[in-house]
PDB file of N, CA and C in Angstrom:
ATOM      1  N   UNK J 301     -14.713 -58.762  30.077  1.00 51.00           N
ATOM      2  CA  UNK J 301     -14.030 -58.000  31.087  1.00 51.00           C
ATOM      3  C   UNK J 301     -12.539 -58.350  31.005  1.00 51.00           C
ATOM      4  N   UNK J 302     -11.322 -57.376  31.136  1.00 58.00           N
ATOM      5  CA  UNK J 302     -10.237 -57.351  30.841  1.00 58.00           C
ATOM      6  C   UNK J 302      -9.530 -57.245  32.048  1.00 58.00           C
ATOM      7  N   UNK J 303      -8.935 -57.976  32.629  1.00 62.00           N
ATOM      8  CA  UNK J 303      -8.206 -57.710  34.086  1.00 62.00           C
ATOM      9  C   UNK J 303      -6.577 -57.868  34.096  1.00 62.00           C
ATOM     10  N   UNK J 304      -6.607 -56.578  34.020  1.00 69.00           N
ATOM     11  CA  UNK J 304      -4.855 -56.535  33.925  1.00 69.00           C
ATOM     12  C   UNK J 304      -3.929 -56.460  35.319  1.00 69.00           C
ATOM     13  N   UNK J 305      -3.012 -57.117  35.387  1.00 71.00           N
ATOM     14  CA  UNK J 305      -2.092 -57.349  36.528  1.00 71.00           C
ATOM     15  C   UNK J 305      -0.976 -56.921  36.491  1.00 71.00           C
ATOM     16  N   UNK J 306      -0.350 -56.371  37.696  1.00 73.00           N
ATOM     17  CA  UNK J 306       1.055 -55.864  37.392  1.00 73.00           C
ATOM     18  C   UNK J 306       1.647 -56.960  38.427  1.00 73.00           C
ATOM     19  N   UNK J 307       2.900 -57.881  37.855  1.00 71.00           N
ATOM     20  CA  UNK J 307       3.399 -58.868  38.791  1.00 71.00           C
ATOM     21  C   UNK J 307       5.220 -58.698  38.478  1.00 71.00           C
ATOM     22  N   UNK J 308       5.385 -58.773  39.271  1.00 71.00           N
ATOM     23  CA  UNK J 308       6.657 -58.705  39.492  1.00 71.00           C
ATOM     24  C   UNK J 308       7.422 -60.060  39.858  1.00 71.00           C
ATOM     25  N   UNK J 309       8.241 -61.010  38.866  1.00 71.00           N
ATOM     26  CA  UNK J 309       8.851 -61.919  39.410  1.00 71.00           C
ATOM     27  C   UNK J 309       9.927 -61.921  40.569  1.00 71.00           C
ATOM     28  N   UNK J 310       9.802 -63.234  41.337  1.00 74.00           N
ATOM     29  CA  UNK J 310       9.979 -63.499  42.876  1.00 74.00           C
ATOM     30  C   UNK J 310      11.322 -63.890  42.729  1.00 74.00           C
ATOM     31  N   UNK J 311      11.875 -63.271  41.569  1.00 76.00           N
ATOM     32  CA  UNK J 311      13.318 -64.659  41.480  1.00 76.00           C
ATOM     33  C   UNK J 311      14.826 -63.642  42.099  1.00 76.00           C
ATOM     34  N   UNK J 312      15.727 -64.524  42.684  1.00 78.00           N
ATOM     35  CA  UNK J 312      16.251 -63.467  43.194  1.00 78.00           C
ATOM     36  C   UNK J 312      18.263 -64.108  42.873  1.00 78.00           C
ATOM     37  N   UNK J 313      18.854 -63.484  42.802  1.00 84.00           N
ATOM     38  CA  UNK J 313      19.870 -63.946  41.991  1.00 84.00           C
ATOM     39  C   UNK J 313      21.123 -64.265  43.161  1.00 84.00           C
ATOM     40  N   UNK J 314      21.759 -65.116  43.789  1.00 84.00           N
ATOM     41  CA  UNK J 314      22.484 -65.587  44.675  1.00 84.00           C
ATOM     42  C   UNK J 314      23.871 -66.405  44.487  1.00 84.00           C
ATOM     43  N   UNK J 315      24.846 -66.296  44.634  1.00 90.00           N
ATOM     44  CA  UNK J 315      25.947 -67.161  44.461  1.00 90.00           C
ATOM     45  C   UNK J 315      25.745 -68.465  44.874  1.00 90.00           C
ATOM     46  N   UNK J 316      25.702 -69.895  44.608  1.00 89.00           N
ATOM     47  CA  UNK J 316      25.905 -70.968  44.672  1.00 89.00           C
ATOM     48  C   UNK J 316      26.554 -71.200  46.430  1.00 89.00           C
ATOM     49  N   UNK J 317      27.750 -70.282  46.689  1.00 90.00           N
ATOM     50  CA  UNK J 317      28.104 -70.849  47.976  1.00 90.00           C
ATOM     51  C   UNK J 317      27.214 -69.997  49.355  1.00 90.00           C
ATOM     52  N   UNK J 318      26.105 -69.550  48.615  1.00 89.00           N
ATOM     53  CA  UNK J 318      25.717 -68.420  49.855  1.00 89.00           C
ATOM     54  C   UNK J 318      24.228 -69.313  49.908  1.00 89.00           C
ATOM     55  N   UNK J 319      23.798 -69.603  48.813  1.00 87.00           N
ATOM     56  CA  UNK J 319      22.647 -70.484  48.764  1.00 87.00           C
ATOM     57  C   UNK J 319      22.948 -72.208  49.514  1.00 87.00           C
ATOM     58  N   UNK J 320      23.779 -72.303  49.192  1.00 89.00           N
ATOM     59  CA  UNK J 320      23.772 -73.323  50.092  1.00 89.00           C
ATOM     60  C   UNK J 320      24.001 -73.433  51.470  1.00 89.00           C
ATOM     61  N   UNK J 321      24.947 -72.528  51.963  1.00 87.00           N
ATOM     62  CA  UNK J 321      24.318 -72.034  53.508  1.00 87.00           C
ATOM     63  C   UNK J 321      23.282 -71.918  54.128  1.00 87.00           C
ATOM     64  N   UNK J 322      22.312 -71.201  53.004  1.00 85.00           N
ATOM     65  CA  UNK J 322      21.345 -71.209  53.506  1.00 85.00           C
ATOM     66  C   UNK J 322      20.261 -72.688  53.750  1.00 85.00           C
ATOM     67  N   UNK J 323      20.397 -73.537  52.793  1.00 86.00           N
ATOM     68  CA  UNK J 323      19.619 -74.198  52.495  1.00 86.00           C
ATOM     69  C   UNK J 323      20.424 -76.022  53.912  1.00 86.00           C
ATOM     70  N   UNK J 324      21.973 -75.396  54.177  1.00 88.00           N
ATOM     71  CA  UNK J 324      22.433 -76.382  54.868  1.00 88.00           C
ATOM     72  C   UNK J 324      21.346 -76.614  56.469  1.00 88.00           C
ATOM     73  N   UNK J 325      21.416 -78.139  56.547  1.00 82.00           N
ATOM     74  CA  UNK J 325      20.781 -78.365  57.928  1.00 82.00           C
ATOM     75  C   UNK J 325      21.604 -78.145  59.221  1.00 82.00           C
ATOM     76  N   UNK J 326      20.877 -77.598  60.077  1.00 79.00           N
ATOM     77  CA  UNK J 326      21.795 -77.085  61.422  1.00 79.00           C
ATOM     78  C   UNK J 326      21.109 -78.163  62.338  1.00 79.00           C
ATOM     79  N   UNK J 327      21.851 -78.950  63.144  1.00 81.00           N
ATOM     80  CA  UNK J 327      21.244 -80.000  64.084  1.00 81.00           C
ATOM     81  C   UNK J 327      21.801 -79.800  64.837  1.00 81.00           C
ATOM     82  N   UNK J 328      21.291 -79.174  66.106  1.00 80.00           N
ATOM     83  CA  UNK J 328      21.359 -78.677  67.303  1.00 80.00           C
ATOM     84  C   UNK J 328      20.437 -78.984  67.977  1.00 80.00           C
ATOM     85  N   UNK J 329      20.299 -79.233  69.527  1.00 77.00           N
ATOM     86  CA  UNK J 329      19.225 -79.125  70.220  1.00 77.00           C
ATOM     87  C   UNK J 329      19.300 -77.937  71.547  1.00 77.00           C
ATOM     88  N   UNK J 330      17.873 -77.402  71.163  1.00 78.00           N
ATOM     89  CA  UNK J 330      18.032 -76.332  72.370  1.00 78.00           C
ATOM     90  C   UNK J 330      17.511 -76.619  73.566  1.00 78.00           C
ATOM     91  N   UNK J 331      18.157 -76.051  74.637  1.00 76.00           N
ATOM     92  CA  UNK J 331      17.280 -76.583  76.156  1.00 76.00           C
ATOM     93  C   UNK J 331      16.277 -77.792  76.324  1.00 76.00           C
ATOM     94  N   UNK J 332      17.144 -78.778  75.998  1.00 75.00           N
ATOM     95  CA  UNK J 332      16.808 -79.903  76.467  1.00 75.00           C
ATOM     96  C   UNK J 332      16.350 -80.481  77.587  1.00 75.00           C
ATOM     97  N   UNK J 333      16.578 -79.594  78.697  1.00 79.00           N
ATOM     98  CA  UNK J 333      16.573 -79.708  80.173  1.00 79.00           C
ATOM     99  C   UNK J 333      14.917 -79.458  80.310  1.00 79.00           C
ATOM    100  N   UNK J 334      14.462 -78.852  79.629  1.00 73.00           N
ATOM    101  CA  UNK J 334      12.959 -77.834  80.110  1.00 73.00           C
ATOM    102  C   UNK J 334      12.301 -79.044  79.642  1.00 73.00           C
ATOM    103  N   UNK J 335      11.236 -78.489  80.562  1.00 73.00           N
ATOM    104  CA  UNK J 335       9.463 -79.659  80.644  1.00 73.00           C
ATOM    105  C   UNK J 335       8.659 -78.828  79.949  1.00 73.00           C
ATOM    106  N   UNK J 336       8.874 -78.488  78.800  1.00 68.00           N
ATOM    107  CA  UNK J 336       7.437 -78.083  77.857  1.00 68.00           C
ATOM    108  C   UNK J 336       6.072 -78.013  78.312  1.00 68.00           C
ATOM    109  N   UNK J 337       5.865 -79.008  78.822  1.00 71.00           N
ATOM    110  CA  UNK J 337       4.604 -79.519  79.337  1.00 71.00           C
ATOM    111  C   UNK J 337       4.147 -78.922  80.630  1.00 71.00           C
ATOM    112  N   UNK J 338       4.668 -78.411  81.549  1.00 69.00           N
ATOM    113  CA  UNK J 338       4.613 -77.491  82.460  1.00 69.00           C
ATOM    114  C   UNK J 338       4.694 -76.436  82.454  1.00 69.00           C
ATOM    115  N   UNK J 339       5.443 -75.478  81.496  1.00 62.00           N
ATOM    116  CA  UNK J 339       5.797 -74.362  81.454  1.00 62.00           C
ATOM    117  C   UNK J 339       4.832 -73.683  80.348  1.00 62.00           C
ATOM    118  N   UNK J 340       4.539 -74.620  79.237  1.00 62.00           N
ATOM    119  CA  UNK J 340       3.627 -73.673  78.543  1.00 62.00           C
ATOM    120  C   UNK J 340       2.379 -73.577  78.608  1.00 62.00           C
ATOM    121  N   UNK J 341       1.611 -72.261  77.739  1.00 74.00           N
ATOM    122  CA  UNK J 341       0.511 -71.775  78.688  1.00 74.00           C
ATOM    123  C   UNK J 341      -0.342 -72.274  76.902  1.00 74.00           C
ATOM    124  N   UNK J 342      -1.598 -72.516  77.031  1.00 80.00           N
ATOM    125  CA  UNK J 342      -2.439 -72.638  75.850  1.00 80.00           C
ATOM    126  C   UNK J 342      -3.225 -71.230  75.587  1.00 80.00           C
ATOM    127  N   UNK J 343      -3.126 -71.213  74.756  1.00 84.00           N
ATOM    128  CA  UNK J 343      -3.483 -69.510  74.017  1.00 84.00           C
ATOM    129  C   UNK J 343      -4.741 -69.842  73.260  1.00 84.00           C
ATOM    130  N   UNK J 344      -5.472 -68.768  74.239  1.00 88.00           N
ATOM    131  CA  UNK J 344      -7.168 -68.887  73.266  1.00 88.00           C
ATOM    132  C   UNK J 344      -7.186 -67.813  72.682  1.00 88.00           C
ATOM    133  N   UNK J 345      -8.670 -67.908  72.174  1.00 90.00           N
ATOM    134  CA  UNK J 345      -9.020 -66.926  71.475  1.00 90.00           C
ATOM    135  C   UNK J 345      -8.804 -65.182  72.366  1.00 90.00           C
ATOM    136  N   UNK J 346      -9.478 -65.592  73.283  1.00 90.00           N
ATOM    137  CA  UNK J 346      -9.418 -64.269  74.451  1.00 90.00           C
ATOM    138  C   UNK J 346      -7.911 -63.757  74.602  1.00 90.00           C
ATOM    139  N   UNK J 347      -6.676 -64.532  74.257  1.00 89.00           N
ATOM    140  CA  UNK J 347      -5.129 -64.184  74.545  1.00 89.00           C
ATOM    141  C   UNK J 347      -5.345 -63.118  73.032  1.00 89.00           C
ATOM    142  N   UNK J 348      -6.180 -63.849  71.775  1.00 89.00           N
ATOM    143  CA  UNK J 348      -5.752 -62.952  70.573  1.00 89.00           C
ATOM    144  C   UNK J 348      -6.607 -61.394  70.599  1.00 89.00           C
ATOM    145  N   UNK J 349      -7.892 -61.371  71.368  1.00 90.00           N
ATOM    146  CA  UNK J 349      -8.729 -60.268  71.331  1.00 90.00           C
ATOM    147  C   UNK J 349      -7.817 -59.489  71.820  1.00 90.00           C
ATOM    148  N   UNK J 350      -6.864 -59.209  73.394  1.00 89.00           N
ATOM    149  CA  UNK J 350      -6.142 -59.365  73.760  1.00 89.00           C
ATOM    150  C   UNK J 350      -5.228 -58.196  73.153  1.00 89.00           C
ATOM    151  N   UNK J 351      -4.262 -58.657  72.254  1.00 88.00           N
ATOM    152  CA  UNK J 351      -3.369 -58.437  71.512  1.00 88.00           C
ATOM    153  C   UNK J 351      -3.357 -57.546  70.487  1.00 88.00           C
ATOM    154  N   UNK J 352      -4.932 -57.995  69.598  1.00 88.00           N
ATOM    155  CA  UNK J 352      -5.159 -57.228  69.089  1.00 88.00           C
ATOM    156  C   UNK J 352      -5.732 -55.831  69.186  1.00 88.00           C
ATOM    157  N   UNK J 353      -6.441 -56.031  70.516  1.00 85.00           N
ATOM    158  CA  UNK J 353      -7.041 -54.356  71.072  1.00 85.00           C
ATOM    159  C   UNK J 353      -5.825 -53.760  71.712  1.00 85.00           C
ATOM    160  N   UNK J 354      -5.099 -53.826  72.370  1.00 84.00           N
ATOM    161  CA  UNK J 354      -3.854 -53.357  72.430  1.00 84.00           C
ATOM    162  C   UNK J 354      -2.992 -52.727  71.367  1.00 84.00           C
ATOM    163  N   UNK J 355      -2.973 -53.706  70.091  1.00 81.00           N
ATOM    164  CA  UNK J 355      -2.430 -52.664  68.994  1.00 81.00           C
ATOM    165  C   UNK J 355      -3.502 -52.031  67.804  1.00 81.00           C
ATOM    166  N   UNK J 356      -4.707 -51.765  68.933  1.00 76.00           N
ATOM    167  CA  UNK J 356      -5.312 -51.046  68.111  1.00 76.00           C
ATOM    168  C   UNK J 356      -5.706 -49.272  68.955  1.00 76.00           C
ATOM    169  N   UNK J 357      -5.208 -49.462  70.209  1.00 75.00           N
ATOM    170  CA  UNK J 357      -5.121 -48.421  71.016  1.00 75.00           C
ATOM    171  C   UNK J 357      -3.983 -47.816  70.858  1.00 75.00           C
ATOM    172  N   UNK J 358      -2.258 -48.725  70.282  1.00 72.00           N
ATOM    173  CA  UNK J 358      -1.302 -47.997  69.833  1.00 72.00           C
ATOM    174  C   UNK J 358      -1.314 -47.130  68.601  1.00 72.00           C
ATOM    175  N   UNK J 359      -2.601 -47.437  67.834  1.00 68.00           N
ATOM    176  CA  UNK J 359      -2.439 -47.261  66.644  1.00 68.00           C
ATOM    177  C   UNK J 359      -3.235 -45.807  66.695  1.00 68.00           C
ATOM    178  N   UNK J 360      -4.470 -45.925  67.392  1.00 68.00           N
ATOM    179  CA  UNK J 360      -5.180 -44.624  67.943  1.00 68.00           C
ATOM    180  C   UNK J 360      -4.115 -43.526  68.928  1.00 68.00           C
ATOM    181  N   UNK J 361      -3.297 -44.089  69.378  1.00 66.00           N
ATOM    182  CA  UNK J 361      -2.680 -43.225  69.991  1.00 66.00           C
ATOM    183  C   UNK J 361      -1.519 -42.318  69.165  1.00 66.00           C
ATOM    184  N   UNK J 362      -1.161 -43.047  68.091  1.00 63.00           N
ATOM    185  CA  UNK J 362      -0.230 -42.636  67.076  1.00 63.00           C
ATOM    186  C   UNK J 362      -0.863 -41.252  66.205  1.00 63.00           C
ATOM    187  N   UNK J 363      -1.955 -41.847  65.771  1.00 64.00           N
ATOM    188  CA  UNK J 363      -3.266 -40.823  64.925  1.00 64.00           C
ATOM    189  C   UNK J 363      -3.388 -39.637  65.925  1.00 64.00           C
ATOM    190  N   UNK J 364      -3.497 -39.773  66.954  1.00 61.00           N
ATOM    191  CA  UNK J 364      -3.394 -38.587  67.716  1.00 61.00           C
ATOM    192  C   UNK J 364      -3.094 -37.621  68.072  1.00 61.00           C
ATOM    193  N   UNK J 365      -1.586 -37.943  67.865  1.00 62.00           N
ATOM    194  CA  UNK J 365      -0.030 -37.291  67.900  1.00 62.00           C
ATOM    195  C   UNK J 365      -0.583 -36.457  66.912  1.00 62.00           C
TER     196      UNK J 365
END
């Protein structure tokens, strides 16, 4: 069996001073003030059913049109 692939290399061609921007570390801290621990909510499975039937009623509603 012969399995042929069509691949396209990932390589992408960039100037030296634009790549390193990118790659520089930014050390900042954000809202330091906030209690994490109070404010966030734990996400179950039921948050993803959720989410996903929602954009599956947008998607039926689109087909519709």
């Amino acid at each position: 069996m012969n399995m042929e692939s069509n691949v396209t290399r990932s390589v992408i061609n960039m100037e030296p001073g634009e790549l390193s921007k990118l790659l520089s570390e930014v050390k900042e801290t954000v809202a330091s003030d906030v209690d994490v621990t109070k404010t966030s909510k734990i996400f179950s499975a039921a948050d993803l059913w959720k989410i996903q039937g929602s954009r599956l009623k947008t998607v039926s509603r689109r087909a519709a049109l």
